[in-house]
mmCIF file of C-alpha atoms in Angstrom:
data_model
loop_
_atom_site.group_PDB
_atom_site.id
_atom_site.type_symbol
_atom_site.label_atom_id
_atom_site.label_comp_id
_atom_site.label_asym_id
_atom_site.label_seq_id
_atom_site.Cartn_x
_atom_site.Cartn_y
_atom_site.Cartn_z
ATOM 1 C CA MET A 426 14.041 -9.829 -19.498
ATOM 2 C CA ILE A 427 15.700 -12.711 -17.648
ATOM 3 C CA LEU A 428 12.982 -15.569 -16.606
ATOM 4 C CA ILE A 429 13.146 -18.754 -14.872
ATOM 5 C CA HIS A 430 10.629 -21.765 -15.892
ATOM 6 C CA ASP A 431 10.247 -25.670 -14.240
ATOM 7 C CA GLY A 432 10.893 -28.060 -17.090
ATOM 8 C CA GLU A 433 7.918 -28.824 -17.609
ATOM 9 C CA GLU A 434 7.502 -25.572 -19.952
ATOM 10 C CA MET A 435 11.353 -26.330 -21.228
ATOM 11 C CA THR A 436 11.166 -27.174 -25.355
ATOM 12 C CA ASP A 437 13.596 -29.952 -27.155
ATOM 13 C CA ARG A 438 15.172 -26.806 -27.839
ATOM 14 C CA GLN A 439 16.410 -25.477 -25.035
ATOM 15 C CA LEU A 440 17.597 -28.805 -23.965
ATOM 16 C CA LEU A 441 19.642 -28.662 -26.440
ATOM 17 C CA GLN A 442 20.929 -25.080 -26.049
ATOM 18 C CA ALA A 443 21.735 -26.849 -22.497
ATOM 19 C CA ILE A 444 23.450 -29.233 -23.734
ATOM 20 C CA ALA A 445 25.539 -26.964 -25.058
ATOM 21 C CA LEU A 446 25.968 -25.965 -22.233
ATOM 22 C CA ASP A 447 27.666 -28.360 -20.260
ATOM 23 C CA ARG A 448 30.176 -29.238 -23.055
ATOM 24 C CA SER A 449 31.306 -25.513 -22.751
ATOM 25 C CA VAL A 450 32.124 -26.084 -19.005
ATOM 26 C CA TYR A 451 32.261 -29.783 -18.490
ATOM 27 C CA PRO A 452 35.013 -32.109 -19.315
ATOM 28 C CA GLN A 453 34.079 -34.242 -22.245
ATOM 29 C CA ASN A 454 33.345 -37.340 -19.753
ATOM 30 C CA TYR A 455 30.239 -35.565 -18.229
ATOM 31 C CA TRP A 456 29.099 -35.419 -21.277
ATOM 32 C CA LEU A 457 25.061 -36.915 -21.723
ATOM 33 C CA ASP A 458 24.408 -37.734 -25.330
ATOM 34 C CA GLU A 459 21.904 -35.697 -26.952
ATOM 35 C CA GLU A 460 19.168 -38.837 -26.987
ATOM 36 C CA ALA A 461 19.585 -40.082 -22.944
ATOM 37 C CA ALA A 462 19.114 -36.156 -22.268
ATOM 38 C CA LEU A 463 15.809 -35.955 -24.774
ATOM 39 C CA ASN A 464 14.496 -38.800 -22.548
ATOM 40 C CA TYR A 465 15.403 -37.053 -19.258
ATOM 41 C CA LEU A 466 13.548 -34.311 -20.128
ATOM 42 C CA HIS A 467 10.082 -36.335 -21.832
ATOM 43 C CA SER A 468 9.936 -38.684 -18.820
ATOM 44 C CA ARG A 469 10.695 -36.134 -15.588
ATOM 45 C CA PRO A 470 10.062 -32.573 -17.466
ATOM 46 C CA GLU A 471 10.671 -31.998 -13.508
ATOM 47 C CA ILE A 472 14.306 -31.976 -13.436
ATOM 48 C CA TYR A 473 15.090 -29.384 -14.556
ATOM 49 C CA THR A 474 14.159 -25.838 -13.958
ATOM 50 C CA TYR A 475 15.984 -23.182 -16.112
ATOM 51 C CA ALA A 476 16.812 -19.213 -16.656
ATOM 52 C CA ALA A 477 15.477 -18.011 -20.201
ATOM 53 C CA GLU A 478 15.999 -14.495 -22.150
ATOM 54 C CA GLY A 479 12.629 -14.673 -24.925
ATOM 55 C CA ASP A 480 13.701 -18.466 -25.845
ATOM 56 C CA ASP A 481 16.809 -18.744 -25.335
ATOM 57 C CA LEU A 482 17.916 -20.882 -22.219
ATOM 58 C CA VAL A 483 21.680 -18.792 -20.268
ATOM 59 C CA ALA A 484 21.303 -21.300 -17.206
ATOM 60 C CA TYR A 485 19.828 -24.554 -15.871
ATOM 61 C CA LEU A 486 19.947 -26.482 -12.955
ATOM 62 C CA ASN A 487 19.511 -30.273 -12.540
ATOM 63 C CA MET A 488 18.441 -32.113 -9.135
ATOM 64 C CA SER A 489 17.229 -35.712 -10.045
ATOM 65 C CA CYS A 490 14.786 -38.310 -7.920
ATOM 66 C CA VAL A 491 17.119 -40.958 -8.063
ATOM 67 C CA ASP A 492 17.014 -45.318 -7.365
ATOM 68 C CA GLU A 493 19.260 -46.462 -4.556
ATOM 69 C CA GLU A 494 20.526 -48.658 -6.846
ATOM 70 C CA SER A 495 22.353 -45.513 -8.734
ATOM 71 C CA TYR A 496 22.364 -43.259 -5.534
ATOM 72 C CA CYS A 497 24.198 -46.277 -4.628
ATOM 73 C CA LYS A 498 26.820 -46.663 -8.136
ATOM 74 C CA LEU A 499 27.315 -42.603 -7.672
ATOM 75 C CA LEU A 500 28.193 -43.484 -4.111
ATOM 76 C CA GLY A 501 30.871 -45.575 -4.711
ATOM 77 C CA GLY A 502 32.238 -43.569 -6.639
ATOM 78 C CA LYS A 503 33.632 -45.344 -9.726
ATOM 79 C CA GLN A 504 30.531 -43.714 -11.651
ATOM 80 C CA ASN A 505 29.342 -40.453 -12.767
ATOM 81 C CA ASP A 506 26.005 -39.401 -13.621
ATOM 82 C CA LEU A 507 26.239 -40.740 -17.791
ATOM 83 C CA CYS A 508 24.800 -44.376 -15.154
ATOM 84 C CA ILE A 509 21.748 -42.886 -14.510
ATOM 85 C CA SER A 510 18.779 -43.524 -17.670
ATOM 86 C CA SER A 511 15.574 -42.264 -17.814
ATOM 87 C CA GLU A 512 14.419 -45.663 -15.951
ATOM 88 C CA ASN A 513 16.165 -44.978 -13.229
ATOM 89 C CA LEU A 514 14.397 -41.467 -12.870
ATOM 90 C CA LEU A 515 11.975 -41.407 -10.063
ATOM 91 C CA SER A 516 9.434 -39.587 -8.518
ATOM 92 C CA PRO A 517 9.566 -39.218 -4.881
ATOM 93 C CA VAL A 518 7.421 -40.851 -3.307
ATOM 94 C CA VAL A 519 6.249 -39.899 0.989
ATOM 95 C CA GLY A 520 6.892 -42.490 3.419
ATOM 96 C CA ARG A 521 10.206 -43.763 0.629
ATOM 97 C CA LYS A 522 13.758 -43.231 0.710
ATOM 98 C CA ASN A 523 14.196 -40.767 -1.995
ATOM 99 C CA TYR A 524 17.706 -39.616 -3.122
ATOM 100 C CA LEU A 525 18.346 -36.379 -4.360
ATOM 101 C CA TYR A 526 21.323 -36.080 -7.135
ATOM 102 C CA ILE A 527 22.222 -33.002 -7.508
ATOM 103 C CA SER A 528 23.186 -33.532 -11.518
ATOM 104 C CA SER A 529 24.100 -29.531 -12.794
ATOM 105 C CA ILE A 530 23.669 -26.232 -12.392
ATOM 106 C CA VAL A 531 25.508 -24.014 -14.699
ATOM 107 C CA VAL A 532 25.445 -20.525 -16.018
ATOM 108 C CA SER A 533 26.428 -18.675 -19.481
ATOM 109 C CA PRO A 534 29.311 -17.406 -19.143
ATOM 110 C CA VAL A 535 28.555 -14.358 -20.247
ATOM 111 C CA TYR A 536 26.025 -14.052 -17.687
ATOM 112 C CA ARG A 537 27.441 -14.920 -14.445
ATOM 113 C CA GLY A 538 27.709 -12.351 -11.913
ATOM 114 C CA LYS A 539 23.739 -11.458 -12.068
ATOM 115 C CA GLY A 540 22.328 -13.895 -9.167
ATOM 116 C CA ILE A 541 20.826 -16.374 -12.138
ATOM 117 C CA ALA A 542 21.658 -19.587 -10.188
ATOM 118 C CA LYS A 543 20.935 -18.197 -6.989
ATOM 119 C CA ARG A 544 17.238 -17.076 -8.722
ATOM 120 C CA LEU A 545 17.422 -20.772 -9.864
ATOM 121 C CA LEU A 546 18.197 -22.974 -6.508
ATOM 122 C CA SER A 547 15.590 -20.412 -4.974
ATOM 123 C CA ARG A 548 12.984 -21.805 -7.128
ATOM 124 C CA PHE A 549 13.894 -24.875 -6.927
ATOM 125 C CA GLY A 550 14.064 -24.700 -2.556
ATOM 126 C CA GLU A 551 10.291 -23.792 -4.083
ATOM 127 C CA LYS A 552 9.317 -26.716 -5.335
ATOM 128 C CA LEU A 553 10.810 -29.025 -2.455
ATOM 129 C CA ALA A 554 8.769 -26.716 -0.172
ATOM 130 C CA VAL A 555 6.175 -28.036 -1.776
ATOM 131 C CA LEU A 556 6.651 -31.607 -1.646
ATOM 132 C CA ARG A 557 8.002 -31.234 2.501
ATOM 133 C CA LYS A 558 4.091 -29.897 2.872
ATOM 134 C CA ASN A 559 2.535 -32.869 1.215
ATOM 135 C CA GLY A 560 5.044 -34.929 3.725
ATOM 136 C CA ILE A 561 8.103 -35.896 0.820
ATOM 137 C CA TYR A 562 11.237 -35.425 1.837
ATOM 138 C CA PHE A 563 14.606 -36.312 0.416
ATOM 139 C CA THR A 564 16.528 -38.276 2.806
ATOM 140 C CA ASP A 565 20.281 -38.617 0.933
ATOM 141 C CA ILE A 566 21.395 -36.347 -1.796
ATOM 142 C CA ILE A 567 24.448 -36.265 -3.425
ATOM 143 C CA ALA A 568 26.413 -34.303 -5.971
ATOM 144 C CA ASP A 569 29.495 -35.169 -7.928
ATOM 145 C CA VAL A 570 30.881 -31.676 -8.511
ATOM 146 C CA ILE A 571 33.784 -30.847 -10.963
ATOM 147 C CA SER A 572 34.773 -26.960 -10.576
ATOM 148 C CA PRO A 573 35.240 -24.919 -7.526
ATOM 149 C CA HIS A 574 31.945 -23.138 -7.495
ATOM 150 C CA GLY A 575 30.299 -26.331 -7.279
ATOM 151 C CA GLU A 576 32.022 -27.018 -3.946
ATOM 152 C CA LYS A 577 31.635 -23.889 -2.196
ATOM 153 C CA LEU A 578 28.034 -23.978 -2.959
ATOM 154 C CA CYS A 579 27.920 -27.536 -1.668
ATOM 155 C CA LEU A 580 28.705 -26.644 1.290
ATOM 156 C CA SER A 581 27.025 -23.702 1.170
ATOM 157 C CA LEU A 582 23.691 -26.107 1.347
ATOM 158 C CA GLY A 583 25.204 -28.187 4.046
ATOM 159 C CA MET A 584 27.054 -31.102 2.376
ATOM 160 C CA ARG A 585 30.252 -32.615 3.398
ATOM 161 C CA PHE A 586 33.216 -33.868 0.950
ATOM 162 C CA ALA A 587 32.848 -38.245 1.349
ATOM 163 C CA LYS A 588 35.929 -38.541 -1.383
ATOM 164 C CA ASP A 589 37.230 -38.069 -5.403
ATOM 165 C CA SER A 590 35.313 -39.727 -7.841
ATOM 166 C CA ALA A 591 37.205 -41.627 -10.340
ATOM 167 C CA CYS A 592 35.977 -39.682 -13.064
ATOM 168 C CA GLY A 593 37.822 -36.613 -11.786
ATOM 169 C CA GLY A 594 35.286 -34.452 -9.402
ATOM 170 C CA LYS A 595 35.104 -34.644 -5.584
ATOM 171 C CA LEU A 596 31.041 -36.456 -4.238
ATOM 172 C CA PHE A 597 30.350 -34.103 -1.518
ATOM 173 C CA CYS A 598 27.081 -35.860 0.339
ATOM 174 C CA TYR A 599 23.993 -34.863 2.733
ATOM 175 C CA THR A 600 21.916 -37.398 4.929
ATOM 176 C CA MET A 601 18.849 -36.813 7.054
ATOM 177 C CA GLU A 602 15.866 -38.114 8.846
ATOM 178 C CA GLN A 603 12.725 -37.975 7.885
ATOM 179 C CA GLY A 604 10.712 -35.085 8.219
ATOM 180 C CA GLU A 605 14.367 -32.857 9.301
#
């Protein structure tokens, strides 16, 4: 049975499985090294939501609250998310502009077509609802998309195409007023 988990439950082994999954679907210029990924997990596990069958990760999503500097670098289109270190990951705060970076949504090819991505997004939506209930909003959202599936997802979320990135992806954005 495939279960959805929050990042606080993710083990280092499962994170390494996520890295292997990334490397099976993303171009090499988007590969995060193991040390940086482990730093993400250890400093901000809440950025991950994942699906596992037993102890084996079969899909995950990474959406991170990032600092303004990282958001602007991504929006500039000259760098991909490898410019983000664990120090650039923040906890969202009431009354502050909070920037959300949609980094990855990856499902193992063996498990595609089973509604897992939808379940991951639903769980993340639950996290956002809790934040909104506590007065915390993401005012600016960005994604660096490299697949037709990612483009379709961004458009379904109401994001708009902003520009091509120098790294081969397409940047999609969404901006809203606080409380919207």
